PDB file of C-alpha atoms in Angstrom:
ATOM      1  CA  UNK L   1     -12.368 -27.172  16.011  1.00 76.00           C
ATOM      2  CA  UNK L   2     -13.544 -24.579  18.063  1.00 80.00           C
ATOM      3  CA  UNK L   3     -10.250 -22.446  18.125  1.00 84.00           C
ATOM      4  CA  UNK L   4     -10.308 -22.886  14.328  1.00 76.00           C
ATOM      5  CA  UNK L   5     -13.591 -21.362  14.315  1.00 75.00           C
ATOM      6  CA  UNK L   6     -12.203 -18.159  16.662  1.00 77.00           C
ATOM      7  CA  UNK L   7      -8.651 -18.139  14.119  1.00 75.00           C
ATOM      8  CA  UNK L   8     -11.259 -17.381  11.234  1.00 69.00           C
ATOM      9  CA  UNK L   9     -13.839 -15.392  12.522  1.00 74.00           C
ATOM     10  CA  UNK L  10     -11.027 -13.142  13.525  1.00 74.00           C
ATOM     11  CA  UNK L  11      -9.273 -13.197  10.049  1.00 70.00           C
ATOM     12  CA  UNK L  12     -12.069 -13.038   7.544  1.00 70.00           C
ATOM     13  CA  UNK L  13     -13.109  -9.518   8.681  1.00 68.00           C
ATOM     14  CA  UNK L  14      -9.850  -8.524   7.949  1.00 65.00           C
ATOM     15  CA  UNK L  15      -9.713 -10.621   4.236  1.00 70.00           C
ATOM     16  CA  UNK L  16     -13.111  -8.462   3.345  1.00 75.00           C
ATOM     17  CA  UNK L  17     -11.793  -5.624   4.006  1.00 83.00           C
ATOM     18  CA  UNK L  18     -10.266  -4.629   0.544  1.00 85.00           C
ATOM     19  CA  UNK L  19      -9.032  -1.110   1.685  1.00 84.00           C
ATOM     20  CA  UNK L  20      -6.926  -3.255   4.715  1.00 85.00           C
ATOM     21  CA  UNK L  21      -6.009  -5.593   1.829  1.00 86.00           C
ATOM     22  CA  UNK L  22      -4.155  -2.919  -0.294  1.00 86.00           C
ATOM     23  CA  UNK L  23      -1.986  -1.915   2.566  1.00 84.00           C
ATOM     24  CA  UNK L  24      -1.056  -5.646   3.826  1.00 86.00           C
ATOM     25  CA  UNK L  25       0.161  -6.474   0.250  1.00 85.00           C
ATOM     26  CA  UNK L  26       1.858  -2.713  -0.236  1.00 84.00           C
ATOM     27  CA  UNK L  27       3.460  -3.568   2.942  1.00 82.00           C
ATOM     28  CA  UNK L  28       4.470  -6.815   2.093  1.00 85.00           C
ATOM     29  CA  UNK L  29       5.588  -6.365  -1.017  1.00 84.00           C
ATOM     30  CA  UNK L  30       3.359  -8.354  -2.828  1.00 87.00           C
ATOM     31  CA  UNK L  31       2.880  -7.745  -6.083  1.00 87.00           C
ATOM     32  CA  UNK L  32       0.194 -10.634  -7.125  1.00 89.00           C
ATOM     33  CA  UNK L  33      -1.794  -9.340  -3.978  1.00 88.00           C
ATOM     34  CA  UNK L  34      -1.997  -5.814  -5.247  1.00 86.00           C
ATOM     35  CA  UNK L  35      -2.616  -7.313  -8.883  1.00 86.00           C
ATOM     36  CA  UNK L  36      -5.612  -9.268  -7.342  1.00 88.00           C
ATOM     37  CA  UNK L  37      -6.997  -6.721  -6.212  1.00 87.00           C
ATOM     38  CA  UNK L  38      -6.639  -4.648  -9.230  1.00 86.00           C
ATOM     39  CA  UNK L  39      -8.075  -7.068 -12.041  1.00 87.00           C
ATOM     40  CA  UNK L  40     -10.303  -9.388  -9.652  1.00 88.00           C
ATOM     41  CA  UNK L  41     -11.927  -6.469  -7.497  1.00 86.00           C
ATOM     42  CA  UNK L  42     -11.770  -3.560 -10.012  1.00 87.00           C
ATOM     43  CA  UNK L  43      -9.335  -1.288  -8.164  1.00 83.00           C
ATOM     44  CA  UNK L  44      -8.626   1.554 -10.433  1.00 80.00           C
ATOM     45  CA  UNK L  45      -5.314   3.458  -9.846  1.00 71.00           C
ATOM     46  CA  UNK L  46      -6.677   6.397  -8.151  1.00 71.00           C
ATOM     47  CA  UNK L  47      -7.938   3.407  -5.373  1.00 77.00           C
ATOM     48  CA  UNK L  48      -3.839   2.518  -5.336  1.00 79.00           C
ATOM     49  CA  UNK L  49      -2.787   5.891  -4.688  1.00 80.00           C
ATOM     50  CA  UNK L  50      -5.749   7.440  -2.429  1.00 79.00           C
ATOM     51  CA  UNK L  51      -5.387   8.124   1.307  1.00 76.00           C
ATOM     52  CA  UNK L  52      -7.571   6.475   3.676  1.00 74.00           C
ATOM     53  CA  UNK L  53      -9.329   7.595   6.554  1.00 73.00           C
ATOM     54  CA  UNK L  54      -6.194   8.266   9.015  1.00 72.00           C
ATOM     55  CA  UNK L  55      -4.626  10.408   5.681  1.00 75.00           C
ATOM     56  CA  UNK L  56      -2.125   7.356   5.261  1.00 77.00           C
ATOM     57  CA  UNK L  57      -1.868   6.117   1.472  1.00 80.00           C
ATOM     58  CA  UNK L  58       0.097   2.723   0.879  1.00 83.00           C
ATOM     59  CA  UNK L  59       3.297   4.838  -0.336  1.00 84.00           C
ATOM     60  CA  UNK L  60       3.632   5.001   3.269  1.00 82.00           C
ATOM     61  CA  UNK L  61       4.330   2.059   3.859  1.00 80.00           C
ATOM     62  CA  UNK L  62       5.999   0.642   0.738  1.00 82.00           C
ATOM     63  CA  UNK L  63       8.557   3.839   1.764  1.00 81.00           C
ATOM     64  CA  UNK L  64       8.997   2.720   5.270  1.00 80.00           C
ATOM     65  CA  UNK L  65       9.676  -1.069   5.292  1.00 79.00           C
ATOM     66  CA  UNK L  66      11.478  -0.501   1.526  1.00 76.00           C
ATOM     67  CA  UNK L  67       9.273  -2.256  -0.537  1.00 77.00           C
ATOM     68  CA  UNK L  68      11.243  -1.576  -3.357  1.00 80.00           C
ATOM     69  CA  UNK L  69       9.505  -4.188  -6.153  1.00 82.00           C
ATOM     70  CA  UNK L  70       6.422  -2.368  -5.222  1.00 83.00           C
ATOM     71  CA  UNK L  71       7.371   0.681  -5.917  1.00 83.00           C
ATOM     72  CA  UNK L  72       8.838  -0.138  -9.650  1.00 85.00           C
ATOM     73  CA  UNK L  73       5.715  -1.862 -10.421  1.00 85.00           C
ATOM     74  CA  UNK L  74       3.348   1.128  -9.311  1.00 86.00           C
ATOM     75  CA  UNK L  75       5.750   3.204 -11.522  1.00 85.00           C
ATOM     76  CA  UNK L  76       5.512   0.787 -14.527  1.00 88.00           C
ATOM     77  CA  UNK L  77       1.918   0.290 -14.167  1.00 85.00           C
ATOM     78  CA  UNK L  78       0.543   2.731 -17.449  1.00 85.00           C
ATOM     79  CA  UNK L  79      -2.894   3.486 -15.542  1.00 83.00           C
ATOM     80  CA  UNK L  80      -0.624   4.806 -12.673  1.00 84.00           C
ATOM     81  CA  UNK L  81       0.919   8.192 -14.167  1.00 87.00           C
ATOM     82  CA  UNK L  82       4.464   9.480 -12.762  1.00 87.00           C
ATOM     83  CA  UNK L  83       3.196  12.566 -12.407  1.00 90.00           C
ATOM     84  CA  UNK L  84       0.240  11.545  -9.882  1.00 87.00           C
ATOM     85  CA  UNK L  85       2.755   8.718  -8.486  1.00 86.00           C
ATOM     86  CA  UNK L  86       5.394  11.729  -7.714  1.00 87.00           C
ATOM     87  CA  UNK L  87       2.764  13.770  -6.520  1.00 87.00           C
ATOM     88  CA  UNK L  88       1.521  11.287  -4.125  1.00 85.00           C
ATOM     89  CA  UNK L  89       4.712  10.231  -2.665  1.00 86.00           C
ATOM     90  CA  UNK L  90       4.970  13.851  -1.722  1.00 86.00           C
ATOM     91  CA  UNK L  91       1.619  14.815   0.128  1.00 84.00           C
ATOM     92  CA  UNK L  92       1.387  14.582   3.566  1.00 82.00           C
ATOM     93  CA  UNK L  93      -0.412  11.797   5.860  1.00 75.00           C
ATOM     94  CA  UNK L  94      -1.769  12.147   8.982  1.00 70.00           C
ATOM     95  CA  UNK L  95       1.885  12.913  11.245  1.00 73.00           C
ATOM     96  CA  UNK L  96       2.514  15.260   8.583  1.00 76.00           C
ATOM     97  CA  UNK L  97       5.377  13.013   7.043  1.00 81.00           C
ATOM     98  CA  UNK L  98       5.064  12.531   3.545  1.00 84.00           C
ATOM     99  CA  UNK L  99       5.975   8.804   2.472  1.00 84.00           C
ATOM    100  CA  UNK L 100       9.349   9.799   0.464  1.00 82.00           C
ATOM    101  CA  UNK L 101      10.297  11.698   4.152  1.00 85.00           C
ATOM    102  CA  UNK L 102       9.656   8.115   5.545  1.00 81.00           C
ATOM    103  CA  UNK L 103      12.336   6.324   3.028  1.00 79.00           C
ATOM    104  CA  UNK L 104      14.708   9.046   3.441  1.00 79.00           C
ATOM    105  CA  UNK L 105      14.986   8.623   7.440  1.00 79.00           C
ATOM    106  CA  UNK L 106      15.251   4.872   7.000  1.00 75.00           C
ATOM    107  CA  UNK L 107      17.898   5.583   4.730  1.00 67.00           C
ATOM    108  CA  UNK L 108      16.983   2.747   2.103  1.00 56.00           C
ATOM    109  CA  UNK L 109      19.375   4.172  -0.453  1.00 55.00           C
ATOM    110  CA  UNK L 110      22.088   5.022   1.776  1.00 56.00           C
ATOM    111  CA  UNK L 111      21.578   8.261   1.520  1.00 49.00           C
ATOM    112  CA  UNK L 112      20.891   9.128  -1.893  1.00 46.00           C
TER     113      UNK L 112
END
């Protein structure tokens, strides 16, 4: 019981955390996750797309680990523009990458 007790006082600070949230399901490629999040907690698009305090955005990660489903839903999503959506996957984070520099060294499209 006790260890149960640790297990969840250790994950529910992390479950709260909305912001922490948004990246675990970008990164996961969970699309009901980021839905949740959108229609239960009232994230707007410019929440989806914005950087956080380290200058990372999720495009980051969704670029990195290939979260391709991810990806075509943020671009079918009408609230999310292509032009902002293009625009973010081109500005910079904190190591001065920007998240389509992060798919193109993982090669994810062999190199297309």
């Amino acid at each position: 019981t006790q260890e149960f007790v640790d297990a969840l006082s250790q994950i529910l600070p992390i479950k709260l955390d909305l912001e922490k949230q948004l990246f675990i399901h970008a990164a996961r490629n969970n699309i009901d996750g980021l839905t949740d999040l959108m229609v239960t907690h009232g994230f707007k698009p410019e929440h989806i797309l914005q950087q956080d305090r380290q200058k990372q955005s999720i495009l980051g990660a969704i670029c990195t680990v290939n979260c391709e489903k991810t990806l075509r839903f943020l671009y079918s999503t009408p609230e999310i523009s292509n032009d902002k959506l293009k625009e973010a996957l081109l500005a910079p984070s904190h190591h001065a990458k920007y998240p389509l520099e992060y798919a193109i060294e993982s090669n994810h499209h062999n190199g297309v």
